[in-house]
Amino acid sequence: MSITLEDMMAGLRLIRGQLLRFSEIPAAMLYQLIEEIERGLAQGYFKFELAESAQRLGQVVRNTEQGELPDKVPREIIRPLQWLLPQLEIWASFRPVNDATQLQDTQACSLTPLLKVTIEDDEILERFLQQHAEQHTAALSLDYFVQQQGWTLANSLLERVVFLSLSLHAGLLAYFLQRTVSDFRHDALTGLLLRHDLESAFSRALAQSLKAGKGLALILLDLDHFKAINDTHGHGGGDAVLQQVAARIRAQLREGDVAMRYGGEEMLLLLPGVSCDQVAGICERIRSAIEQALVQWDGRTIPVTTSIGCVCIESLDEELNSERLIQAADENLYRAKEGGRNQVVCSTVSA
């Protein structure tokens, strides 16, 4: 069992009480003696904690540098730790940092431009910048108490600085790893989910619908005459069409709806928590948005239309699987194509 500084101080307070009761030494001298002992204990404990912290941070840095991380995870995520390690060495000699501006100025810290360049989400970026600023503020406060030889408060702040530094490093690592995983889950061309994520996406959509007490819609879209587009405009033109169509689809969906690239020119959508009488209207808006795309490529305009088959089910149960809805939606998609393309065919099924 490790003994903390608080344990030591509590023991001293107990000893002080006994000495005041039985010692013939004047109380003022005893208080001064106890204060000196307390200061010495806090200072020694501070040096011990600095050494432990430096070893801990150094190990995390080495693990990160030597670890097999994906290429998209920048090694600079160790900067919150690398920045702190030299400061720990200075504090270990019981003196403050000579140039406190490196503690105070987060804008001058090399981590700040890295965050601004690599993190695209403004909300996530702001959270990391605030945590980084707090790291600097806590380090500056720690430096002040080292200068004032306030070792008890310095110990408390050291714990805070180390915690913030490790948390910032871990947060950055998790963010970049999650983004890497997300890249594997999404189609590089359209940004839509890939087909292999279907079952997990369907399970989440089903759970959302059950919780909301509403229906679940599954929609299949197939671009009309896409092979002719590729033959006429080349694969570059076909890619431009797919990107524009994906953007148009996303613009029509709500947060929580799912869009994935199901095949070459085929998309699959999941709409959880909907009323089945609304689904046909949603599909028509998507069809119309795609028809209005008029993709520009190589100085020419590429007209685009899509056939849509959709199915909605309101009487849900936890055993429902995606295959049944996909089959029904595919049959409706076939009817849309047979009916002349560029149209929507929807149906409602029961459990």
Coordinates of C-alpha atoms in Angstrom, one line a residue:
M1 CA 0.0 0.0 0.0
S2 CA 1.5 3.4 -1.0
I3 CA 1.5 6.2 1.5
T4 CA 0.3 9.6 0.2
L5 CA 1.4 13.1 1.2
E6 CA -2.0 13.4 2.9
D7 CA -1.3 10.3 5.0
M8 CA 2.0 11.8 6.1
M9 CA 0.5 15.1 7.0
A10 CA -2.3 13.4 9.0
G11 CA 0.4 11.5 11.0
L12 CA 2.2 14.7 11.7
R13 CA -0.9 16.4 13.0
L14 CA -1.5 13.4 15.3
I15 CA 2.2 13.7 16.6
R16 CA 1.9 17.4 17.0
G17 CA -1.2 17.0 19.2
Q18 CA 0.7 14.5 21.5
L19 CA 3.8 16.7 21.7
L20 CA 1.7 19.7 22.7
R21 CA 0.2 17.7 25.5
F22 CA 3.3 16.2 27.0
S23 CA 6.4 18.1 25.8
E24 CA 8.0 20.8 27.9
I25 CA 9.2 22.5 24.7
P26 CA 7.3 25.8 24.1
A27 CA 4.4 25.5 21.8
A28 CA 5.7 28.2 19.4
M29 CA 8.9 26.2 18.9
L30 CA 7.0 23.0 18.4
Y31 CA 4.8 24.6 15.8
Q32 CA 7.9 25.9 14.0
L33 CA 9.5 22.5 14.2
I34 CA 6.4 20.7 12.8
E35 CA 6.1 23.3 10.0
E36 CA 9.7 22.6 9.0
I37 CA 9.1 18.9 9.0
E38 CA 5.9 19.3 7.0
R39 CA 7.7 21.5 4.4
G40 CA 10.5 19.0 4.1
L41 CA 8.1 16.1 3.7
A42 CA 6.1 18.0 1.0
Q43 CA 9.3 19.0 -0.8
G44 CA 10.7 15.4 -0.7
Y45 CA 7.3 14.0 -1.8
F46 CA 7.2 16.5 -4.6
K47 CA 10.6 15.4 -5.9
F48 CA 9.5 11.8 -5.7
E49 CA 6.3 12.5 -7.6
L50 CA 8.2 14.4 -10.2
A51 CA 10.5 11.4 -10.9
E52 CA 7.5 9.0 -11.0
S53 CA 5.6 11.4 -13.4
A54 CA 8.6 11.8 -15.7
Q55 CA 9.0 8.0 -15.9
R56 CA 5.3 7.5 -16.6
L57 CA 5.2 10.2 -19.3
G58 CA 8.4 9.0 -20.8
Q59 CA 7.0 5.5 -21.1
V60 CA 3.9 6.7 -22.8
V61 CA 6.0 8.7 -25.3
R62 CA 8.2 5.6 -26.1
N63 CA 5.1 3.4 -26.4
T64 CA 3.6 5.9 -28.9
E65 CA 6.8 6.4 -30.9
Q66 CA 7.4 2.6 -31.1
G67 CA 3.8 1.5 -31.5
E68 CA 2.4 0.3 -34.8
L69 CA 0.0 3.1 -35.4
P70 CA -1.9 3.7 -38.7
D71 CA -0.2 6.3 -41.0
K72 CA -3.0 8.8 -40.5
V73 CA -2.2 9.0 -36.7
P74 CA 0.4 11.8 -36.5
R75 CA 3.3 11.1 -34.1
E76 CA 3.0 14.7 -32.9
I77 CA 0.2 13.6 -30.6
I78 CA 3.0 13.1 -28.0
R79 CA 3.7 16.8 -28.0
P80 CA 1.6 17.4 -24.8
L81 CA 4.0 15.0 -23.0
Q82 CA 7.2 16.0 -24.7
W83 CA 6.5 19.6 -23.9
L84 CA 6.1 18.8 -20.2
L85 CA 9.1 16.5 -19.6
P86 CA 11.8 19.3 -19.7
Q87 CA 9.7 21.3 -17.2
L88 CA 9.6 18.3 -14.8
E89 CA 13.4 18.2 -14.9
I90 CA 13.6 21.9 -14.0
W91 CA 11.1 21.6 -11.1
A92 CA 13.0 18.6 -9.8
S93 CA 15.8 21.0 -8.9
F94 CA 13.3 23.0 -6.9
R95 CA 13.5 26.1 -9.2
P96 CA 10.9 27.6 -11.5
V97 CA 11.2 27.7 -15.3
N98 CA 13.3 30.7 -16.3
D99 CA 11.1 31.6 -19.3
A100 CA 7.5 31.2 -18.1
T101 CA 6.2 32.4 -21.5
Q102 CA 6.5 28.8 -22.8
L103 CA 4.1 27.8 -20.0
Q104 CA 1.7 30.7 -20.5
D105 CA 1.5 31.2 -24.3
T106 CA -0.6 28.3 -25.8
Q107 CA -0.4 30.0 -29.2
A108 CA 3.4 29.7 -29.2
C109 CA 3.2 26.0 -28.3
S110 CA 3.9 23.7 -31.3
L111 CA 0.7 21.6 -30.4
T112 CA -1.7 24.5 -31.2
P113 CA -1.0 24.7 -35.0
L114 CA -1.1 20.9 -35.2
L115 CA -4.6 20.8 -33.7
K116 CA -5.8 23.6 -36.0
V117 CA -4.5 21.9 -39.1
T118 CA -5.5 18.3 -38.4
I119 CA -8.8 18.5 -36.6
E120 CA -11.6 19.6 -39.0
D121 CA -14.6 19.5 -36.6
D122 CA -14.8 22.9 -35.0
E123 CA -16.5 21.6 -31.9
I124 CA -13.9 18.9 -31.3
L125 CA -11.1 21.4 -32.1
E126 CA -12.5 23.8 -29.5
R127 CA -12.6 21.1 -26.9
F128 CA -9.0 20.1 -27.5
L129 CA -7.8 23.8 -27.5
Q130 CA -9.6 24.4 -24.2
Q131 CA -8.0 21.3 -22.6
H132 CA -4.6 22.4 -24.0
A133 CA -5.0 25.9 -22.5
E134 CA -5.9 24.4 -19.2
Q135 CA -2.8 22.3 -19.3
H136 CA -0.7 25.4 -19.8
T137 CA -2.6 27.3 -17.0
A138 CA -2.1 24.5 -14.5
A139 CA 1.6 24.3 -15.4
L140 CA 2.0 28.0 -14.9
S141 CA 0.3 27.8 -11.5
L142 CA 2.6 24.9 -10.6
D143 CA 5.7 26.9 -11.6
Y144 CA 4.5 29.8 -9.3
F145 CA 4.3 27.6 -6.3
V146 CA 7.7 26.1 -7.0
Q147 CA 9.0 29.6 -7.0
Q148 CA 7.2 30.3 -3.7
Q149 CA 8.3 26.9 -2.3
G150 CA 4.7 26.1 -1.6
W151 CA 5.3 22.4 -1.9
T152 CA 1.9 21.1 -0.6
L153 CA 0.0 23.1 -3.3
A154 CA 2.7 22.2 -5.9
N155 CA 2.1 18.5 -5.2
S156 CA -1.6 19.0 -5.9
L157 CA -1.0 20.9 -9.1
L158 CA 1.6 18.4 -10.3
E159 CA -1.1 15.7 -10.2
R160 CA -3.4 18.0 -12.2
V161 CA -0.8 18.9 -14.8
V162 CA 0.1 15.2 -15.4
F163 CA -3.5 14.2 -15.6
L164 CA -4.3 16.9 -18.1
S165 CA -1.3 16.1 -20.2
L166 CA -2.0 12.4 -20.3
S167 CA -5.7 13.0 -21.0
L168 CA -4.9 15.4 -23.9
H169 CA -2.6 12.8 -25.4
A170 CA -5.1 10.0 -25.0
G171 CA -7.9 12.1 -26.4
L172 CA -5.9 12.9 -29.5
L173 CA -4.9 9.3 -30.0
A174 CA -8.5 8.2 -29.7
Y175 CA -9.7 10.9 -32.1
F176 CA -7.2 10.0 -34.8
L177 CA -7.7 6.2 -34.4
Q178 CA -11.5 6.7 -34.6
R179 CA -11.1 8.8 -37.7
T180 CA -8.9 6.1 -39.2
V181 CA -11.5 3.5 -38.4
S182 CA -14.2 5.8 -39.9
D183 CA -12.1 6.0 -43.1
F184 CA -12.2 2.2 -43.3
R185 CA -16.0 2.2 -42.9
H186 CA -16.7 4.8 -45.5
D187 CA -16.5 4.8 -49.2
A188 CA -13.5 7.0 -50.3
L189 CA -15.4 8.4 -53.3
T190 CA -18.8 9.2 -51.9
G191 CA -18.2 9.4 -48.2
L192 CA -21.1 7.0 -47.6
L193 CA -20.9 4.0 -45.4
L194 CA -19.7 0.8 -47.0
R195 CA -21.8 -2.3 -47.4
H196 CA -20.0 -4.4 -44.8
D197 CA -21.4 -2.1 -42.1
L198 CA -25.0 -3.0 -43.0
E199 CA -25.8 -5.3 -40.2
S200 CA -24.5 -3.1 -37.4
A201 CA -26.2 -0.1 -39.0
F202 CA -29.5 -2.0 -39.4
S203 CA -29.3 -3.1 -35.7
R204 CA -28.9 0.5 -34.6
A205 CA -31.7 1.7 -36.8
L206 CA -34.0 -1.0 -35.5
A207 CA -33.2 -0.2 -31.9
Q208 CA -33.9 3.5 -32.6
S209 CA -37.2 2.7 -34.2
L210 CA -38.3 0.4 -31.4
K211 CA -37.4 3.1 -28.8
A212 CA -39.3 5.7 -30.7
G213 CA -42.3 3.5 -31.2
K214 CA -42.3 4.3 -34.9
G215 CA -41.6 2.6 -38.2
L216 CA -38.4 1.7 -40.0
A217 CA -37.9 2.3 -43.8
L218 CA -35.3 0.8 -46.1
I219 CA -34.7 2.4 -49.4
L220 CA -32.7 1.2 -52.5
L221 CA -31.7 3.6 -55.2
D222 CA -30.2 2.7 -58.5
L223 CA -28.9 5.3 -60.9
D224 CA -30.5 5.0 -64.3
H225 CA -28.3 4.1 -67.3
F226 CA -25.1 4.5 -65.3
K227 CA -23.1 2.3 -67.6
A228 CA -24.0 4.6 -70.5
I229 CA -22.7 7.6 -68.4
N230 CA -19.4 5.8 -67.8
D231 CA -19.1 4.8 -71.5
T232 CA -19.9 8.4 -72.7
H233 CA -18.0 10.5 -70.1
G234 CA -15.4 8.0 -68.8
H235 CA -15.0 6.9 -65.2
G236 CA -14.1 10.4 -64.2
G237 CA -17.5 11.6 -65.2
G238 CA -19.1 8.6 -63.5
D239 CA -17.2 9.4 -60.3
A240 CA -18.4 13.0 -60.5
V241 CA -22.0 11.8 -60.8
L242 CA -21.7 9.4 -57.8
Q243 CA -20.2 12.2 -55.6
Q244 CA -23.0 14.7 -56.6
V245 CA -25.7 12.1 -56.0
A246 CA -24.2 11.2 -52.6
A247 CA -24.2 14.8 -51.6
R248 CA -27.8 15.3 -52.7
I249 CA -28.9 12.3 -50.8
R250 CA -27.2 13.4 -47.5
A251 CA -28.8 16.8 -47.9
Q252 CA -32.3 15.2 -47.8
L253 CA -31.6 13.0 -44.7
R254 CA -32.1 13.7 -41.0
E255 CA -29.4 13.2 -38.4
G256 CA -29.5 9.5 -37.5
D257 CA -30.5 8.4 -41.0
V258 CA -28.1 6.0 -42.7
A259 CA -26.8 6.2 -46.3
M260 CA -24.4 3.6 -47.7
R261 CA -23.0 2.6 -51.0
Y262 CA -24.6 -0.7 -51.6
G263 CA -23.1 -1.5 -55.0
G264 CA -21.4 0.3 -57.9
E265 CA -24.2 2.8 -58.6
E266 CA -26.7 1.5 -56.0
M267 CA -27.3 3.2 -52.6
L268 CA -29.1 1.9 -49.6
L269 CA -30.8 4.1 -47.0
L270 CA -32.1 3.4 -43.5
L271 CA -34.7 5.8 -42.0
P272 CA -35.3 4.9 -38.4
G273 CA -38.3 6.2 -36.4
V274 CA -40.5 7.3 -39.3
S275 CA -44.2 7.1 -40.1
C276 CA -44.7 4.9 -43.1
D277 CA -47.2 7.4 -44.7
Q278 CA -44.3 9.9 -44.9
V279 CA -41.7 7.6 -46.6
A280 CA -43.0 7.9 -50.2
G281 CA -42.8 11.7 -49.9
I282 CA -39.2 11.5 -48.6
C283 CA -38.2 9.2 -51.5
E284 CA -39.8 11.6 -54.0
R285 CA -37.8 14.5 -52.6
I286 CA -34.6 12.4 -53.0
R287 CA -35.5 11.5 -56.5
S288 CA -36.3 15.1 -57.5
A289 CA -33.0 16.4 -55.9
I290 CA -31.0 13.9 -57.9
E291 CA -32.8 14.7 -61.1
Q292 CA -32.0 18.4 -60.6
A293 CA -28.3 17.7 -60.1
L294 CA -27.1 18.3 -63.7
V295 CA -23.5 17.3 -63.1
Q296 CA -20.9 19.3 -64.9
W297 CA -18.0 17.4 -66.3
D298 CA -15.3 18.2 -68.9
G299 CA -17.4 21.1 -70.2
R300 CA -20.5 19.0 -70.6
T301 CA -23.7 18.5 -68.5
I302 CA -24.5 15.0 -67.4
P303 CA -28.2 14.5 -66.7
V304 CA -28.9 12.0 -63.8
T305 CA -32.0 10.2 -62.7
T306 CA -32.6 7.4 -60.3
S307 CA -35.1 4.6 -59.7
I308 CA -36.1 4.0 -56.1
G309 CA -37.7 1.1 -54.4
C310 CA -38.6 1.4 -50.7
V311 CA -40.3 -0.5 -48.0
C312 CA -41.5 0.5 -44.5
I313 CA -42.5 -1.6 -41.6
E314 CA -44.2 -0.2 -38.4
S315 CA -45.0 -3.4 -36.5
L316 CA -41.4 -4.0 -35.4
D317 CA -39.8 -6.7 -33.2
E318 CA -36.2 -7.3 -32.2
E319 CA -36.0 -10.4 -34.4
L320 CA -36.5 -8.4 -37.6
N321 CA -33.5 -8.9 -40.1
S322 CA -32.4 -6.7 -43.0
E323 CA -32.7 -9.5 -45.6
R324 CA -36.5 -9.4 -45.6
L325 CA -36.7 -5.6 -46.1
I326 CA -33.9 -5.6 -48.7
Q327 CA -35.8 -8.3 -50.7
A328 CA -39.1 -6.2 -50.6
A329 CA -37.3 -3.0 -51.5
D330 CA -35.5 -4.7 -54.3
E331 CA -38.8 -6.0 -55.7
N332 CA -40.1 -2.4 -55.6
L333 CA -36.9 -1.1 -57.3
Y334 CA -37.5 -3.6 -60.1
R335 CA -41.0 -2.4 -60.6
A336 CA -39.7 1.2 -60.7
K337 CA -37.3 0.3 -63.5
E338 CA -39.9 -1.7 -65.4
G339 CA -42.3 1.2 -65.1
G340 CA -40.0 3.5 -67.0
R341 CA -37.3 4.4 -64.5
N342 CA -36.9 7.8 -62.7
Q343 CA -39.7 7.0 -60.3
V344 CA -40.5 5.7 -56.8
V345 CA -42.3 2.6 -55.8
C346 CA -43.0 2.1 -52.1
S347 CA -44.9 -0.4 -50.0
T348 CA -45.6 -1.1 -46.4
V349 CA -45.1 -4.6 -44.9
S350 CA -46.3 -6.1 -41.6
A351 CA -44.3 -8.2 -39.2

